[in-house]
Short mmCIF file of N, CA and C and ligand atoms in Angstrom, two decimals:
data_model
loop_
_atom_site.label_atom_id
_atom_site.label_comp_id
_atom_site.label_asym_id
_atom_site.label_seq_id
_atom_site.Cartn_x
_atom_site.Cartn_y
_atom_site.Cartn_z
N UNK X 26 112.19 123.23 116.45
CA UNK X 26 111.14 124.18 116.86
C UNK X 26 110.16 124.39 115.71
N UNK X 27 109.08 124.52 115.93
CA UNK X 27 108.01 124.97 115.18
C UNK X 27 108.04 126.50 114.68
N UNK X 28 108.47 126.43 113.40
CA UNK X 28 108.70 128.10 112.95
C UNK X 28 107.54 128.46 111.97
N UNK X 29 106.63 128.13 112.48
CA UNK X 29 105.15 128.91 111.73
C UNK X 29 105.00 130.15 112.23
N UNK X 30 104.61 131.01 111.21
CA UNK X 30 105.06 132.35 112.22
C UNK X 30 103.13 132.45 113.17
N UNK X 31 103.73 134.09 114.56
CA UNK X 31 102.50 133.77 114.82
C UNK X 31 102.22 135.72 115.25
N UNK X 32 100.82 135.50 115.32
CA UNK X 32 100.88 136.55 115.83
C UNK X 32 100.81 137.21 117.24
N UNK X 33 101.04 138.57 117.30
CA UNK X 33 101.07 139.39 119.10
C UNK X 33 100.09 139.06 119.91
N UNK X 34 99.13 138.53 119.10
CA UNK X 34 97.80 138.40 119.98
C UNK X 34 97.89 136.75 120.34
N UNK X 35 98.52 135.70 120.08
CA UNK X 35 98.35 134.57 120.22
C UNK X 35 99.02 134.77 121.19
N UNK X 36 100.03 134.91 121.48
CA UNK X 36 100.61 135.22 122.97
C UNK X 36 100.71 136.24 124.57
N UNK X 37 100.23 137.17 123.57
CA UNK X 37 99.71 138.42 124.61
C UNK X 37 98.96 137.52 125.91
N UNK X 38 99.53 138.12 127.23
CA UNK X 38 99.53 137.67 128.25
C UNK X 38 98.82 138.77 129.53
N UNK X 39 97.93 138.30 130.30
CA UNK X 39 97.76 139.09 131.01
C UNK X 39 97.46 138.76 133.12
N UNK X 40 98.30 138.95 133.42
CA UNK X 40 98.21 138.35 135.03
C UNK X 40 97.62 139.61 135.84
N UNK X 41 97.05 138.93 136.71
CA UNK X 41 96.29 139.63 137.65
C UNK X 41 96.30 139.11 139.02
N UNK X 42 96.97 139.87 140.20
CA UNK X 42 96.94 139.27 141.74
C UNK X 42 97.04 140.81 142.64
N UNK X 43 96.17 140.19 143.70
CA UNK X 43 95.97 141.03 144.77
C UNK X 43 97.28 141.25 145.29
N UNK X 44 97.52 142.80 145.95
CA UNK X 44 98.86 143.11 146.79
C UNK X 44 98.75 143.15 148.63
N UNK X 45 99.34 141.76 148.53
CA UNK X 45 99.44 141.43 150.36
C UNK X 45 100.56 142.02 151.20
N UNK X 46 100.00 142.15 152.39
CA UNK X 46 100.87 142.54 153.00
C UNK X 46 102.37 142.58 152.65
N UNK X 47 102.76 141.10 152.32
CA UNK X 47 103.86 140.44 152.43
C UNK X 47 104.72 141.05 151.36
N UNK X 48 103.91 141.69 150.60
CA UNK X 48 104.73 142.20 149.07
C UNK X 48 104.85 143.78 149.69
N UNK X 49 104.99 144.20 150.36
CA UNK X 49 104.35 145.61 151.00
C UNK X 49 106.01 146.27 151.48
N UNK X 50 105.99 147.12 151.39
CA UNK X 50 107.52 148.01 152.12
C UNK X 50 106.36 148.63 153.50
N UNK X 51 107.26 149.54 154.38
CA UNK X 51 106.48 149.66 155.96
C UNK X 51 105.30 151.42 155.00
N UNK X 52 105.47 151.58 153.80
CA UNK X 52 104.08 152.48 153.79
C UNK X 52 103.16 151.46 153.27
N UNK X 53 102.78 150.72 152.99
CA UNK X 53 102.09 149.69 152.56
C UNK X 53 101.90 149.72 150.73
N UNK X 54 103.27 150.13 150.35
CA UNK X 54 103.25 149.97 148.88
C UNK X 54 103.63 148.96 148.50
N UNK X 55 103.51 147.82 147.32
CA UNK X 55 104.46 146.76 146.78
C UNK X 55 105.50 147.34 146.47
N UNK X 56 106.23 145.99 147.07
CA UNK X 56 107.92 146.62 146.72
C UNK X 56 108.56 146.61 145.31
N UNK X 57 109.22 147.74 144.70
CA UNK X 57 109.86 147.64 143.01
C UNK X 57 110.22 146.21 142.98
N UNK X 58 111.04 145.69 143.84
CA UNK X 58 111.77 144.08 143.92
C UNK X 58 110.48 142.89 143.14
N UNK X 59 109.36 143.58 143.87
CA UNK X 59 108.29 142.53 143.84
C UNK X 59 107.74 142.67 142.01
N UNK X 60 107.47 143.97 142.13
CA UNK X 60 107.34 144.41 140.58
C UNK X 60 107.64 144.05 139.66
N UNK X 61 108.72 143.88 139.64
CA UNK X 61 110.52 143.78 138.45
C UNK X 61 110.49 142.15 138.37
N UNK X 62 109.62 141.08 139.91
CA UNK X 62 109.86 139.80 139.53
C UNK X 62 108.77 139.98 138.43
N UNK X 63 107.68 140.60 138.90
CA UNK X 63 106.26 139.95 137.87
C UNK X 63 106.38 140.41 136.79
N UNK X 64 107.26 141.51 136.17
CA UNK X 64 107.17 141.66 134.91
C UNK X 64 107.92 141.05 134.16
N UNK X 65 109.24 140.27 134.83
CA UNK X 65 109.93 139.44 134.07
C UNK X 65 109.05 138.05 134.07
N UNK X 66 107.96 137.72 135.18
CA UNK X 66 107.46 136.66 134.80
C UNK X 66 106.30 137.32 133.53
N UNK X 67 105.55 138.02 133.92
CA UNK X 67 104.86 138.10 132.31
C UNK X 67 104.96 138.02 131.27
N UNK X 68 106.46 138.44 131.35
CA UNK X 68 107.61 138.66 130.12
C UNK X 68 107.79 137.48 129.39
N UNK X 69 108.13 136.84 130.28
CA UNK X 69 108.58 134.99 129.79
C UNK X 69 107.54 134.71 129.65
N UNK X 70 106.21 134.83 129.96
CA UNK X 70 105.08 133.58 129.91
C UNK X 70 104.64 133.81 128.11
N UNK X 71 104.62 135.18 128.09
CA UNK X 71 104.24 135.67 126.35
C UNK X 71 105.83 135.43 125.89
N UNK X 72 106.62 135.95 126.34
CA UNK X 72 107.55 134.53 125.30
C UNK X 72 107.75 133.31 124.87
N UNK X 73 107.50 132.77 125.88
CA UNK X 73 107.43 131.44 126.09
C UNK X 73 106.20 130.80 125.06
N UNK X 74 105.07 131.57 125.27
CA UNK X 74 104.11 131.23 124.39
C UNK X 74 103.77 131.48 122.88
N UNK X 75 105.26 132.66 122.63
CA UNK X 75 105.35 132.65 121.46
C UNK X 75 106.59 131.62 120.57
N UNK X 76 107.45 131.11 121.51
CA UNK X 76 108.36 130.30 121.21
C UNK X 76 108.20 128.91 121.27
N UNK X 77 107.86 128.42 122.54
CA UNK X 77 107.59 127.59 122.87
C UNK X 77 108.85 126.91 123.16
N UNK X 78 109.89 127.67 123.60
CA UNK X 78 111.04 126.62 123.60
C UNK X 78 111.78 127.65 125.31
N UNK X 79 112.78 127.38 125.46
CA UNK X 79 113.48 127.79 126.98
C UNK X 79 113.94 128.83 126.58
N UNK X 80 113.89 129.65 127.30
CA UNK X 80 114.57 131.46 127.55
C UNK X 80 115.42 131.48 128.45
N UNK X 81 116.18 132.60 128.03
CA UNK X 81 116.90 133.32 129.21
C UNK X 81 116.43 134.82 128.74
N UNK X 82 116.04 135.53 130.89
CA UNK X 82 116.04 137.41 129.91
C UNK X 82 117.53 137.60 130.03
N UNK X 83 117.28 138.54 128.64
CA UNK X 83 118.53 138.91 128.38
C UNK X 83 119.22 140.40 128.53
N UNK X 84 117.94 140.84 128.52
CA UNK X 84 118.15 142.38 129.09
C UNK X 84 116.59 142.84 129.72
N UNK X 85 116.53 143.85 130.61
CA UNK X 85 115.53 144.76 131.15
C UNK X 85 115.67 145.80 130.67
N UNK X 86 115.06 146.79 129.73
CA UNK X 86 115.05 148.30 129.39
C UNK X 86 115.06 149.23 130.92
N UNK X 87 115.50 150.29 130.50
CA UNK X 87 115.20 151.43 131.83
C UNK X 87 113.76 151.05 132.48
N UNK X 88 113.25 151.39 134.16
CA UNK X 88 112.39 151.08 134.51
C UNK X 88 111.94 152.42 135.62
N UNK X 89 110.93 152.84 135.06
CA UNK X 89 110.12 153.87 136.18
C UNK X 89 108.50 153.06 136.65
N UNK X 90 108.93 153.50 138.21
CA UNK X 90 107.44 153.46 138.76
C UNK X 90 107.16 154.72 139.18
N UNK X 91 105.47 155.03 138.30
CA UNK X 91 105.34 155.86 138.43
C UNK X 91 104.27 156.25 139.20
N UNK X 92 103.35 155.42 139.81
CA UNK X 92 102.59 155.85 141.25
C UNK X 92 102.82 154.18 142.03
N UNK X 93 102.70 154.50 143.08
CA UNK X 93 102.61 153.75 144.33
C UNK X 93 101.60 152.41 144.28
N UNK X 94 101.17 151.08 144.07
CA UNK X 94 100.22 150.47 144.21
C UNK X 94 100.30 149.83 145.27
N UNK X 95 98.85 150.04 146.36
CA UNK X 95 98.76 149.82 147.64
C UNK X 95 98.27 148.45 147.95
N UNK X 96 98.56 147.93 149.17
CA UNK X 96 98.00 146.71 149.75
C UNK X 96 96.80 146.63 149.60
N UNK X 97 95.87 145.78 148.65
CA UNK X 97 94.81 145.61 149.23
C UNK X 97 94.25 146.07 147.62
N UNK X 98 94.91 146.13 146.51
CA UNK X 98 94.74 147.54 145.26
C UNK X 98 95.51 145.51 144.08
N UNK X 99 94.55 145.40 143.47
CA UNK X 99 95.27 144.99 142.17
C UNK X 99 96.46 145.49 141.38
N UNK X 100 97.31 144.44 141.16
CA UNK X 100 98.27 144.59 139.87
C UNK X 100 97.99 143.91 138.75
N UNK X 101 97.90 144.65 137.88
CA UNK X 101 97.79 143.90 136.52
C UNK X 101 98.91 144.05 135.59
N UNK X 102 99.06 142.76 134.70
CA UNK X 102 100.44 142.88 133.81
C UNK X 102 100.06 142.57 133.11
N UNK X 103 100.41 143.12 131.37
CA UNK X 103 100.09 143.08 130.52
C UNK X 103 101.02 142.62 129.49
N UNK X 104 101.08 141.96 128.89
CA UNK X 104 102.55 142.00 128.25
C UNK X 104 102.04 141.47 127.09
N UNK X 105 103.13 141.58 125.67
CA UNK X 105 102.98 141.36 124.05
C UNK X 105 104.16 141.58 123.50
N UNK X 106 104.49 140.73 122.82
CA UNK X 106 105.49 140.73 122.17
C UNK X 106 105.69 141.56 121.06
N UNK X 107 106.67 142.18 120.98
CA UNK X 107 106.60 143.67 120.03
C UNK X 107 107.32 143.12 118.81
N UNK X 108 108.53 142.45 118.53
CA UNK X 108 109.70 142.29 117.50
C UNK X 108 110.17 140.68 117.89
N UNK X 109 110.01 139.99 116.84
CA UNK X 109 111.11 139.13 117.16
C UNK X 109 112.43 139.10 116.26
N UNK X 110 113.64 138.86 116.71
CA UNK X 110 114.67 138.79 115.87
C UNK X 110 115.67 137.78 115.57
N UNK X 111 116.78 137.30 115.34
CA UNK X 111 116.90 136.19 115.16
C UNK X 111 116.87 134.75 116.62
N UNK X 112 117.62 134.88 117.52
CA UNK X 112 117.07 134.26 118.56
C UNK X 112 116.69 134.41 119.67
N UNK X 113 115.92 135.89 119.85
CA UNK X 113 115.95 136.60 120.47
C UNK X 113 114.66 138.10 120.44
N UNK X 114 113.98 137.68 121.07
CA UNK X 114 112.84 138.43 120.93
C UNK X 114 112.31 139.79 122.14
N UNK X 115 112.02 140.39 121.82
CA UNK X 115 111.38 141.98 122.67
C UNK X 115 109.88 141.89 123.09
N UNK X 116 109.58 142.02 124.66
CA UNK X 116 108.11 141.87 124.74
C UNK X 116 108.27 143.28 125.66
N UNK X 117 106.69 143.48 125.55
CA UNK X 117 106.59 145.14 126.32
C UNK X 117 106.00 144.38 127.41
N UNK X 118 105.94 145.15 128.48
CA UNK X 118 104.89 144.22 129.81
C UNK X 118 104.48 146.04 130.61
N UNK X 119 103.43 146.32 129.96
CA UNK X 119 102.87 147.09 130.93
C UNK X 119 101.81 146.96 132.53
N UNK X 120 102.54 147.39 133.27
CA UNK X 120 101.45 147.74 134.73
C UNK X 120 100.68 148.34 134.96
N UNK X 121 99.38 148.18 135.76
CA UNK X 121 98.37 148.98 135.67
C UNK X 121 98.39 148.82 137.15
N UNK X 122 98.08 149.58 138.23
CA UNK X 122 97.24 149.67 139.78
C UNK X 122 95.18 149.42 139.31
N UNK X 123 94.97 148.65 140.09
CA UNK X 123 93.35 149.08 139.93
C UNK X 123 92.91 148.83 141.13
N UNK X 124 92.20 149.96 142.11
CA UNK X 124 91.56 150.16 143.16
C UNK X 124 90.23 149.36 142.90
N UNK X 125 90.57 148.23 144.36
CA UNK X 125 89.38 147.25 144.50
C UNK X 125 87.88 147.86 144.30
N UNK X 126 88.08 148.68 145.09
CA UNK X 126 86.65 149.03 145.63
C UNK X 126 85.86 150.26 144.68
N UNK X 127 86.78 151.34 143.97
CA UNK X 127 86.20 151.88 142.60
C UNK X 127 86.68 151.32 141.37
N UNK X 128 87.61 150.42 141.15
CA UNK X 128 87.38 150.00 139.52
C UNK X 128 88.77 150.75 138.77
N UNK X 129 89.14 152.22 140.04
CA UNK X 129 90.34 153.06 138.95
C UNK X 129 91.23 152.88 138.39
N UNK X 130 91.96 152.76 137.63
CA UNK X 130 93.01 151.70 136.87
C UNK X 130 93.85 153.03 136.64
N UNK X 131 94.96 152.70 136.60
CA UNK X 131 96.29 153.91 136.51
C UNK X 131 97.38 153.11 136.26
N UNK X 132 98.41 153.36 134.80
CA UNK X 132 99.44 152.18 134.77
C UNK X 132 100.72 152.77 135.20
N UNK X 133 101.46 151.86 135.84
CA UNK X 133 101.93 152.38 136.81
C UNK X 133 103.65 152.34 136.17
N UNK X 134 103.74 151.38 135.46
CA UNK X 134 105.33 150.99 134.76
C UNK X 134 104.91 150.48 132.97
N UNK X 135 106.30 150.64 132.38
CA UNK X 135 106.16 150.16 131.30
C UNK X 135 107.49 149.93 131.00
N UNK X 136 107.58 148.64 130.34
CA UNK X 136 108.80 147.59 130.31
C UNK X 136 109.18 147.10 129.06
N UNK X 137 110.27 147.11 128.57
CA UNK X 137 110.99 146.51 127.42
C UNK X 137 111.79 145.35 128.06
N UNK X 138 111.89 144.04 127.65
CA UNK X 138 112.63 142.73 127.88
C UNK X 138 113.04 142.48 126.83
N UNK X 139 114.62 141.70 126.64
CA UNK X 139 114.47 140.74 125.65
C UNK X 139 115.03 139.57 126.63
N UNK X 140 114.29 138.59 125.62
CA UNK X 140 114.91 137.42 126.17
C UNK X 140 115.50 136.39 125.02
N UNK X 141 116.22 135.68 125.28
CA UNK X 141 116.74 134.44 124.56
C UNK X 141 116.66 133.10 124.29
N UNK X 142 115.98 132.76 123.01
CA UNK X 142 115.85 131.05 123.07
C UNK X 142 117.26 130.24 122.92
N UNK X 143 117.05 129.30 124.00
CA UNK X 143 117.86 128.68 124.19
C UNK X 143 117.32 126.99 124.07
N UNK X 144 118.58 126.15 123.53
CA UNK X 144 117.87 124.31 123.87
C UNK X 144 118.73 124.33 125.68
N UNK X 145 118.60 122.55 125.62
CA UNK X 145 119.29 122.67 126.97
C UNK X 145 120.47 122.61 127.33
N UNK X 146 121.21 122.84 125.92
CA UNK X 146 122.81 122.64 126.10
C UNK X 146 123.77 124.63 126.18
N UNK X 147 122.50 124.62 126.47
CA UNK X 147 122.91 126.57 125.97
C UNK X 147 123.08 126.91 124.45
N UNK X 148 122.98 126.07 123.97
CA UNK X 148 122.76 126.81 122.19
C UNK X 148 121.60 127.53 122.07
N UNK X 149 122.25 128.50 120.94
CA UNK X 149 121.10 129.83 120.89
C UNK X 149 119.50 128.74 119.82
N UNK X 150 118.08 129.13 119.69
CA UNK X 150 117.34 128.87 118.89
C UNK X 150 116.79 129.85 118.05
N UNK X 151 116.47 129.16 116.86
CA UNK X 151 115.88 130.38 115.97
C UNK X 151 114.68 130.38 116.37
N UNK X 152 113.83 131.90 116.22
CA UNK X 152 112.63 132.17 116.89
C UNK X 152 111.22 132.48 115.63
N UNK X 153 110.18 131.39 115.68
CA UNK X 153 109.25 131.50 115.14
C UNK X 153 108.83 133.35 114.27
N UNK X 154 108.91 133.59 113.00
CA UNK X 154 108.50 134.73 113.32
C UNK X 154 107.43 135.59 113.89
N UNK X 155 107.19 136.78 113.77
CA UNK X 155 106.43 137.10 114.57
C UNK X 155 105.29 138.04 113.27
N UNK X 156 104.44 137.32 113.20
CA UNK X 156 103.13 138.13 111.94
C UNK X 156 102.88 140.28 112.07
N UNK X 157 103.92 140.19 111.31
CA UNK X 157 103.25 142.16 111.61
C UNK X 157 102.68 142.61 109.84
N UNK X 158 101.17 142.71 110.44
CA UNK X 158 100.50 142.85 109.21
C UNK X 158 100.24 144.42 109.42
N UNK X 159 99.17 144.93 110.48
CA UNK X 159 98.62 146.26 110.55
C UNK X 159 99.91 147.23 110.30
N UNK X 160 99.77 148.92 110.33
CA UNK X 160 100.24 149.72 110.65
C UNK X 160 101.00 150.16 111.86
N UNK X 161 100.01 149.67 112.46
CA UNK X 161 100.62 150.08 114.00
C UNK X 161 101.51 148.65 114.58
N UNK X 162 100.85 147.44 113.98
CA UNK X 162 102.16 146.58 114.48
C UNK X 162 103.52 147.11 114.07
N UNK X 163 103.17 147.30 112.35
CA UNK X 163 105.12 147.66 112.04
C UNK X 163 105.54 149.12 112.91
N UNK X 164 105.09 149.70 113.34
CA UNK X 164 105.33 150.78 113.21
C UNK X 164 106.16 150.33 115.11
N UNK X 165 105.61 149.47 115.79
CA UNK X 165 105.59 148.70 117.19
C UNK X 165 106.92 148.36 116.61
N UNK X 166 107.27 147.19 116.06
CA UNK X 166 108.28 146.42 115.79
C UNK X 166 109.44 147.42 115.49
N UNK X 167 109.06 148.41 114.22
CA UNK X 167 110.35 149.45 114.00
C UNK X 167 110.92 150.02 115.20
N UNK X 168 109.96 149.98 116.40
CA UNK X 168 110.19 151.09 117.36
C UNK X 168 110.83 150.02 118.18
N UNK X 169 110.80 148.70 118.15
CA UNK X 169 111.58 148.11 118.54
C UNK X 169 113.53 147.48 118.13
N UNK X 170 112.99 147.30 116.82
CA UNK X 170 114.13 147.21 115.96
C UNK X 170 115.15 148.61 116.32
N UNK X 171 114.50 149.84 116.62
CA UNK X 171 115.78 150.64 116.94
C UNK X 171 115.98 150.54 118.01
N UNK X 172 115.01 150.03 119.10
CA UNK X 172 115.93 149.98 120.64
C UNK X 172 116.50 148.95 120.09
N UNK X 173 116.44 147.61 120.21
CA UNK X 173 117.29 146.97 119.81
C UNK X 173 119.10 147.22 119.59
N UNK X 174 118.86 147.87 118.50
CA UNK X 174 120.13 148.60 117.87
C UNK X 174 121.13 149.37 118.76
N UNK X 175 120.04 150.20 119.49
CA UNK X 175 120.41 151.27 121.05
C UNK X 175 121.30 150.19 122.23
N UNK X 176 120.28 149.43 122.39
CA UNK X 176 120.77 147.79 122.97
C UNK X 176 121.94 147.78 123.09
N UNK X 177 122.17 146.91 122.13
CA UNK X 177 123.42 146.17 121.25
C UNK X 177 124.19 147.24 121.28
N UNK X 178 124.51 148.16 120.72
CA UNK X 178 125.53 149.46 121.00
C UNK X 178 125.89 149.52 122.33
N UNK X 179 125.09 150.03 123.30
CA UNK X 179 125.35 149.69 124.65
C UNK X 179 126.10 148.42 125.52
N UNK X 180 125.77 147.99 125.23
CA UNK X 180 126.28 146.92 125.28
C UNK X 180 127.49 146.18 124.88
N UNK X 181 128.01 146.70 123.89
CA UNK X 181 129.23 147.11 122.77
C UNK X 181 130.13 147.68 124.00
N UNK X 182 129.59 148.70 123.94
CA UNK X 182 130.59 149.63 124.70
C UNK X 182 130.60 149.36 126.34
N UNK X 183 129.75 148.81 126.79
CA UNK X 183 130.38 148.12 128.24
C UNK X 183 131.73 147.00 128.19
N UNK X 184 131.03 146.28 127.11
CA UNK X 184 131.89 145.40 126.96
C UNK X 184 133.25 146.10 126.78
N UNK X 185 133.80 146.99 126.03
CA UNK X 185 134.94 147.50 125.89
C UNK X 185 135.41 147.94 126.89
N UNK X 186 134.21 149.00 127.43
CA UNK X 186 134.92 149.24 128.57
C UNK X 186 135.54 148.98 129.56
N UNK X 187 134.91 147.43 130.14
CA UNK X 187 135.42 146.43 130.63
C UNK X 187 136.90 145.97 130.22
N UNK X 188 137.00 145.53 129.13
CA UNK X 188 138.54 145.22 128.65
C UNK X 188 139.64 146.04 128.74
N UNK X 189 139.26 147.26 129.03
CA UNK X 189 139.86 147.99 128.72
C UNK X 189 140.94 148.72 129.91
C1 COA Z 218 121.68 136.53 127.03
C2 COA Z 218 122.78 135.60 126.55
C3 COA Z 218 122.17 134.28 126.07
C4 COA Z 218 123.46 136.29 125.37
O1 COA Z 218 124.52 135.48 124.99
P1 COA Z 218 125.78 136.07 124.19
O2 COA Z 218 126.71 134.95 123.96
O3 COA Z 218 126.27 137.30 124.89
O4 COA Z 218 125.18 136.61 122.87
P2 COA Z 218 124.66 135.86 121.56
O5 COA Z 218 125.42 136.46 120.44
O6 COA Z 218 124.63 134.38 121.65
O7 COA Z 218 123.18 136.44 121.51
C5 COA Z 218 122.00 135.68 121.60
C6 COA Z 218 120.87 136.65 121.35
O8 COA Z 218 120.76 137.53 122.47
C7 COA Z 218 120.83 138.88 122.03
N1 COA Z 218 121.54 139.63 123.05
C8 COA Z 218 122.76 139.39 123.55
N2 COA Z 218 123.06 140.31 124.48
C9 COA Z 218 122.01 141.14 124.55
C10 COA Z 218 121.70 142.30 125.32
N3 COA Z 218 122.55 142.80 126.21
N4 COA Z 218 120.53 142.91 125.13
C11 COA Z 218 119.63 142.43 124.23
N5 COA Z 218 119.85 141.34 123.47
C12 COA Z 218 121.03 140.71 123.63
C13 COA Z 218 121.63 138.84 120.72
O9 COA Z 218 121.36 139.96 119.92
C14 COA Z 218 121.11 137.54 120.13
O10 COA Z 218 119.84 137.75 119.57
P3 COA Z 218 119.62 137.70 117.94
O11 COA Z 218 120.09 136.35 117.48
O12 COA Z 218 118.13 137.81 117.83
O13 COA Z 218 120.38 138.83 117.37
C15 COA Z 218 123.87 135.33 127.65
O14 COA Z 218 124.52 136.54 127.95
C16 COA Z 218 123.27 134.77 128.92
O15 COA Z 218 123.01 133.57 129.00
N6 COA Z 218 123.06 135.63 129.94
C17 COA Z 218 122.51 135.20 131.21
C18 COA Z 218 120.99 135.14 131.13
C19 COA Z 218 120.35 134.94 132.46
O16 COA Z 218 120.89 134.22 133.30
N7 COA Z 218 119.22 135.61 132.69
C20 COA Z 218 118.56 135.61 133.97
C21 COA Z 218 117.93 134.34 134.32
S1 COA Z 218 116.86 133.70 133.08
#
């Protein structure tokens, strides 16, 4: 793999598609199901573009939707990679609603992923680093580095619990 490091902005990702019927529950909202796919695809595409190598997600953070986006109303996804760590990196993917016909934009979810580089034999890869020069990047990354930590603890303790 190419381990030049890079920065949030070389990969920062942003998708945009109209909400059809077909994505719709019977009030004519997109369904969470539909949601939860596109932010894991945003997720991967700015990973992917910061790695350049195969993922798996490896976790979804807690997830609130917090207004309704209607048929006929844009979704936008935003996503950037916050932390990378050893093979295994954190991207945020925020949602926005924006009403066709005035322009209003309201974000509707906000998302923590990690996902995992992988080759094709399932071995883990080491991950390009990730350039945090400004203030507010480190300050992004720290705030990631402790979910992280939160993570992994959790995770700890399922596992036990399980065995147990
Ligand atoms: C995610 C997965 C690769 C982790 O494998 P593992 O053997 O449990 O853990 P590893 O020690 O190899 O960890 C690999 C990386 O994932 C991270 N990781 C593992 N479990 C994690 C979790 N629950 N949350 C966040 N990160 C996690 C580890 O910290 C490590 O990253 P690091 O090297 O940067 O510290 C493995 O559980 C898996 O393949 N899960 C299925 C993934 C999948 O099918 N996703 C949906 C379709 S893409």
């Amino acid at each position: 793999m190419d381990m030049t490091p890079k920065r949030a902005a070389d990969s920062a990702t942003e998708m945009v598609q109209v909400v059809l019927p077909n994505d719709a529950n019977p009030l004519g909202y997109i369904l969470g199901g539909t949601v939860m796919h596109l932010i894991d695809i945003a997720g991967a595409i700015a990973c992917h573009r910061h790695t350049r190598s195969l993922l798996v997600t490896a976790a979804v953070d807690d997830l609130q939707f917090l207004h309704p986006i209607k048929v006929g109303d844009l979704i936008i996804l935003k996503a950037c990679v916050t932390c990378v760590f050893t093979t295994s990196l954190e991207v945020q993917v925020d949602v926005f609603s924006e009403e066709t016909l005035t322009g209003k934009r309201q974000r509707t979810s906000s998302a923590f992923l990690t996902f995992a580089a992988i080759d094709r034999g399932g071995g883990r890869l080491h991950i390009p680093p990730l350039l945090v020069e400004t203030e507010d990047e480190k300050k992004v990354c720290a705030e990631a580095q402790a979910r992280r930590a939160a993570r992994l603890q959790k995770e700890a303790a399922l596992t036990a619990m399980r065995r147990s």
